Coordinates of C-alpha atoms in Angstrom, one line a residue:
M16 CA 170.4 124.8 -114.6
Q17 CA 170.0 128.3 -115.9
N18 CA 167.3 128.7 -118.6
P19 CA 168.6 130.6 -121.7
L20 CA 165.7 129.5 -123.8
N21 CA 164.4 133.1 -123.9
N22 CA 167.5 133.8 -126.1
I23 CA 167.3 131.0 -128.5
V24 CA 164.4 131.9 -130.8
N25 CA 166.6 134.1 -133.0
V26 CA 168.9 131.3 -133.9
T27 CA 166.1 129.4 -135.7
S28 CA 166.4 131.8 -138.6
F29 CA 169.4 129.7 -139.7
I30 CA 168.9 128.4 -143.2
G31 CA 171.2 125.8 -144.7
N32 CA 172.4 125.7 -148.2
S33 CA 169.7 123.9 -150.1
A34 CA 171.9 123.0 -153.1
H35 CA 173.7 119.6 -152.7
S36 CA 177.3 120.0 -153.7
T37 CA 178.7 117.6 -156.2
R38 CA 181.6 117.0 -153.7
R39 CA 179.2 115.5 -151.2
K40 CA 180.5 115.0 -147.7
I41 CA 179.4 111.5 -146.5
L42 CA 179.6 111.1 -142.8
F43 CA 177.5 108.0 -142.3
E44 CA 176.8 105.0 -144.5
N45 CA 173.3 104.7 -143.1
R46 CA 171.3 105.2 -139.9
E47 CA 172.8 102.1 -138.3
D48 CA 176.3 103.4 -138.9
A49 CA 175.4 106.8 -137.5
L50 CA 173.8 105.2 -134.4
E51 CA 176.8 102.9 -133.8
K52 CA 179.2 105.9 -134.0
L53 CA 177.0 107.9 -131.7
L54 CA 176.8 105.1 -129.1
S55 CA 180.6 104.6 -129.2
N56 CA 181.2 108.3 -128.5
L57 CA 178.6 108.7 -125.7
P58 CA 179.8 108.6 -122.1
L59 CA 177.1 106.0 -121.3
S60 CA 178.3 105.6 -117.7
F61 CA 177.5 109.3 -117.1
F62 CA 173.8 108.6 -117.2
G63 CA 172.6 107.0 -114.0
Q64 CA 169.6 105.0 -113.0
D65 CA 167.4 108.2 -112.9
C66 CA 167.8 108.7 -116.7
I67 CA 165.0 109.0 -119.2
V68 CA 165.5 108.9 -122.9
I69 CA 163.2 111.0 -125.1
G70 CA 162.5 110.7 -128.8
I71 CA 161.2 113.7 -130.6
S72 CA 160.7 112.6 -134.2
F73 CA 159.5 109.6 -136.0
E74 CA 162.7 109.6 -138.0
G75 CA 164.8 109.5 -134.9
I76 CA 162.7 107.2 -132.7
Y77 CA 164.9 104.2 -133.6
F78 CA 168.0 106.1 -132.3
A79 CA 166.2 106.9 -129.1
Y80 CA 164.9 103.3 -128.7
R81 CA 168.4 101.8 -129.1
L82 CA 170.0 104.3 -126.8
A83 CA 167.3 103.6 -124.1
Q84 CA 168.0 99.9 -124.5
T85 CA 171.7 100.4 -124.1
L86 CA 171.2 102.6 -121.0
K87 CA 168.5 100.3 -119.6
A88 CA 166.4 103.5 -119.2
P89 CA 162.7 104.3 -119.8
L90 CA 161.9 105.6 -123.3
A91 CA 159.3 108.4 -123.8
F92 CA 158.2 110.2 -126.9
L93 CA 157.4 113.9 -127.0
F94 CA 155.0 114.9 -129.8
T95 CA 155.6 118.2 -131.7
S96 CA 153.9 120.0 -134.5
P97 CA 155.1 122.9 -136.7
I98 CA 153.3 126.2 -136.8
L99 CA 153.2 127.4 -140.5
A100 CA 153.0 130.9 -141.9
P101 CA 149.4 131.9 -142.7
N102 CA 150.2 132.7 -146.3
N103 CA 153.0 130.1 -146.9
P104 CA 152.3 126.5 -145.9
E105 CA 156.0 125.6 -146.7
C106 CA 157.4 128.0 -144.1
E107 CA 157.7 127.0 -140.4
I108 CA 157.6 130.0 -138.1
A109 CA 157.4 128.1 -134.8
M110 CA 157.3 124.7 -133.2
A111 CA 154.8 123.6 -130.6
T112 CA 154.9 120.5 -128.3
E113 CA 152.2 118.5 -126.6
T114 CA 152.9 120.4 -123.4
H115 CA 151.9 123.6 -125.2
D116 CA 155.4 125.0 -125.1
V117 CA 156.4 126.8 -128.2
V118 CA 159.6 128.2 -129.8
I119 CA 159.2 131.0 -132.3
N120 CA 161.4 132.0 -135.2
E121 CA 161.2 135.7 -134.3
P122 CA 163.0 137.1 -137.4
L123 CA 160.4 135.3 -139.7
V124 CA 157.5 136.3 -137.5
K125 CA 158.5 140.0 -137.5
S126 CA 159.3 139.9 -141.3
F127 CA 155.8 138.5 -142.1
E128 CA 154.2 140.7 -139.5
I129 CA 152.5 137.6 -137.9
S130 CA 150.7 138.3 -134.6
L131 CA 151.4 136.3 -131.4
D132 CA 147.6 135.7 -131.2
Y133 CA 147.8 133.8 -134.5
I134 CA 150.7 131.7 -133.2
Y135 CA 149.2 130.7 -129.9
G136 CA 145.9 130.0 -131.6
E137 CA 147.7 127.7 -133.9
V138 CA 149.4 126.0 -130.9
Q139 CA 146.0 125.0 -129.5
R140 CA 144.7 124.0 -132.9
Q141 CA 147.8 121.8 -133.7
Y142 CA 147.4 120.2 -130.3
E143 CA 143.8 119.3 -130.9
D144 CA 144.0 118.4 -134.6
K145 CA 147.4 116.7 -134.9
M146 CA 149.1 115.9 -131.6
L147 CA 146.2 114.7 -129.6
P148 CA 145.1 112.1 -132.2
L149 CA 148.7 110.8 -132.3
I150 CA 148.8 110.6 -128.5
Y151 CA 145.7 108.4 -128.6
Q152 CA 147.1 106.4 -131.5
Y153 CA 150.5 105.7 -130.1
R154 CA 150.3 106.3 -126.4
K155 CA 146.6 105.2 -125.8
G156 CA 145.9 108.7 -124.6
N157 CA 148.2 108.4 -121.6
P158 CA 150.1 111.4 -120.4
L159 CA 153.9 111.7 -120.5
I160 CA 155.8 109.9 -117.8
S161 CA 157.1 112.3 -115.2
F162 CA 160.4 114.0 -115.9
K163 CA 160.6 115.7 -112.5
G164 CA 164.0 115.3 -110.9
K165 CA 165.2 113.0 -113.7
R166 CA 168.3 113.2 -115.9
V167 CA 166.7 113.6 -119.4
L168 CA 168.5 112.6 -122.6
I169 CA 166.8 113.9 -125.8
V170 CA 167.8 112.0 -128.9
D171 CA 167.3 112.5 -132.6
E172 CA 169.0 111.4 -135.8
G173 CA 170.1 115.0 -136.6
I174 CA 169.2 118.6 -136.3
D175 CA 168.2 121.0 -139.1
S176 CA 166.9 124.5 -138.0
G177 CA 166.7 123.5 -134.4
L178 CA 163.0 124.4 -133.9
T179 CA 162.0 120.9 -132.9
A180 CA 165.1 120.4 -130.7
F181 CA 164.6 123.7 -128.9
S182 CA 160.9 123.2 -128.3
A183 CA 161.6 119.8 -126.8
I184 CA 164.3 121.2 -124.5
K185 CA 161.8 123.9 -123.4
S186 CA 159.1 121.3 -122.6
V187 CA 161.6 119.1 -120.6
I188 CA 162.6 122.2 -118.6
T189 CA 158.9 123.0 -118.0
L190 CA 158.4 119.5 -116.7
Q191 CA 161.1 120.1 -114.1
A192 CA 163.8 117.7 -115.3
K193 CA 167.0 117.8 -113.1
T194 CA 169.3 117.9 -116.1
V195 CA 168.7 118.0 -119.9
H196 CA 171.2 116.6 -122.4
F197 CA 170.9 116.2 -126.2
A198 CA 172.4 113.6 -128.4
C199 CA 172.5 113.4 -132.2
P200 CA 175.0 112.5 -135.0
V201 CA 175.0 115.8 -136.9
A202 CA 173.8 119.4 -136.5
P203 CA 174.6 122.9 -137.9
C204 CA 177.5 124.5 -136.2
D205 CA 175.5 127.7 -135.4
V206 CA 172.6 125.8 -133.9
A207 CA 174.9 123.4 -131.9
E208 CA 176.6 126.4 -130.2
I209 CA 173.3 127.7 -128.9
M210 CA 172.1 124.2 -127.9
E211 CA 175.2 123.9 -125.7
E212 CA 174.0 127.0 -123.9
A213 CA 170.4 125.8 -123.7
T214 CA 171.2 122.4 -122.2
D215 CA 173.5 120.8 -119.7
G216 CA 175.4 119.2 -122.5
L217 CA 175.2 118.4 -126.2
F218 CA 176.7 115.2 -127.6
C219 CA 177.0 115.7 -131.4
L220 CA 179.5 114.0 -133.6
Y221 CA 179.7 116.5 -136.5
R222 CA 178.9 120.2 -136.7
P223 CA 179.3 121.4 -140.3
K224 CA 179.5 125.1 -140.8
N225 CA 177.9 125.0 -144.3
F226 CA 175.1 122.7 -143.2
V227 CA 172.7 121.4 -146.0
D228 CA 170.2 119.0 -144.4
I229 CA 170.3 115.8 -142.4
G230 CA 170.0 113.4 -145.3
Y231 CA 172.8 115.0 -147.1
Y232 CA 175.3 113.4 -144.7
Y233 CA 174.0 109.9 -145.1
R234 CA 174.8 107.7 -148.1
D235 CA 171.7 105.7 -147.6
Y236 CA 168.8 107.6 -146.1
P237 CA 165.4 105.9 -146.9
P238 CA 162.2 106.9 -145.2
I239 CA 161.4 105.2 -141.9
E240 CA 158.9 102.4 -142.4
M241 CA 155.7 102.9 -140.4
E242 CA 155.9 99.3 -139.3
R243 CA 159.1 100.0 -137.5
I244 CA 157.7 103.1 -135.8
E245 CA 154.6 101.2 -134.7
E246 CA 156.7 98.3 -133.4
I247 CA 158.8 100.6 -131.2
F248 CA 155.7 102.4 -129.8
S249 CA 154.2 99.1 -129.0
K250 CA 157.3 98.2 -127.1
I251 CA 157.2 101.5 -125.2
Q252 CA 153.6 100.8 -124.2
G253 CA 154.6 97.3 -123.1
E254 CA 157.3 98.4 -120.7

């Protein structure tokens, strides 16, 4: 698979409309509804015995878990952490993963005149301060299972800017997966188009042009309970 990831950093400058329209477009009643629709539209037989399912967010881990169960495939979780602008803690300028791969929002970095030294220093700091403690908490400090030569399916409950998704794709390619596919219920049209180039295939139910945010398209979108997250991680460790 060709690797176009060198060309994807610019698309992460996408910013959705932050104002929720009064004529809200409801696509899913809740997460369970979105999951069932996603499952019913996935070519499950396409993924063979060498498939690994990967979750990349706490919000989407239930989707990844259910999909792994359906495929009877191993489930892994890739930890990520945002890199924030030095003078604006609300602004994500890059996303790093536990494999030390990073995807940078180049337009923002150039606009704020942020050095690459700062970004790569933050990658190491985020790994030590945030990701490593989570790896010990949820994976008992164990390394990721091997993706080499495997058909990897990355799953999330939706995509916003694409920073997390693209960083995960980059990590999976670094870890020598045979193929990389991505599945989610909803994603911005602009970002989805680039994801199709960056992967072997994107399975996405809806691709709104005037994207707002993931929760906007769910009628019921409560926070994921930590008990459920911990339960799924305990099942991953028990497999």
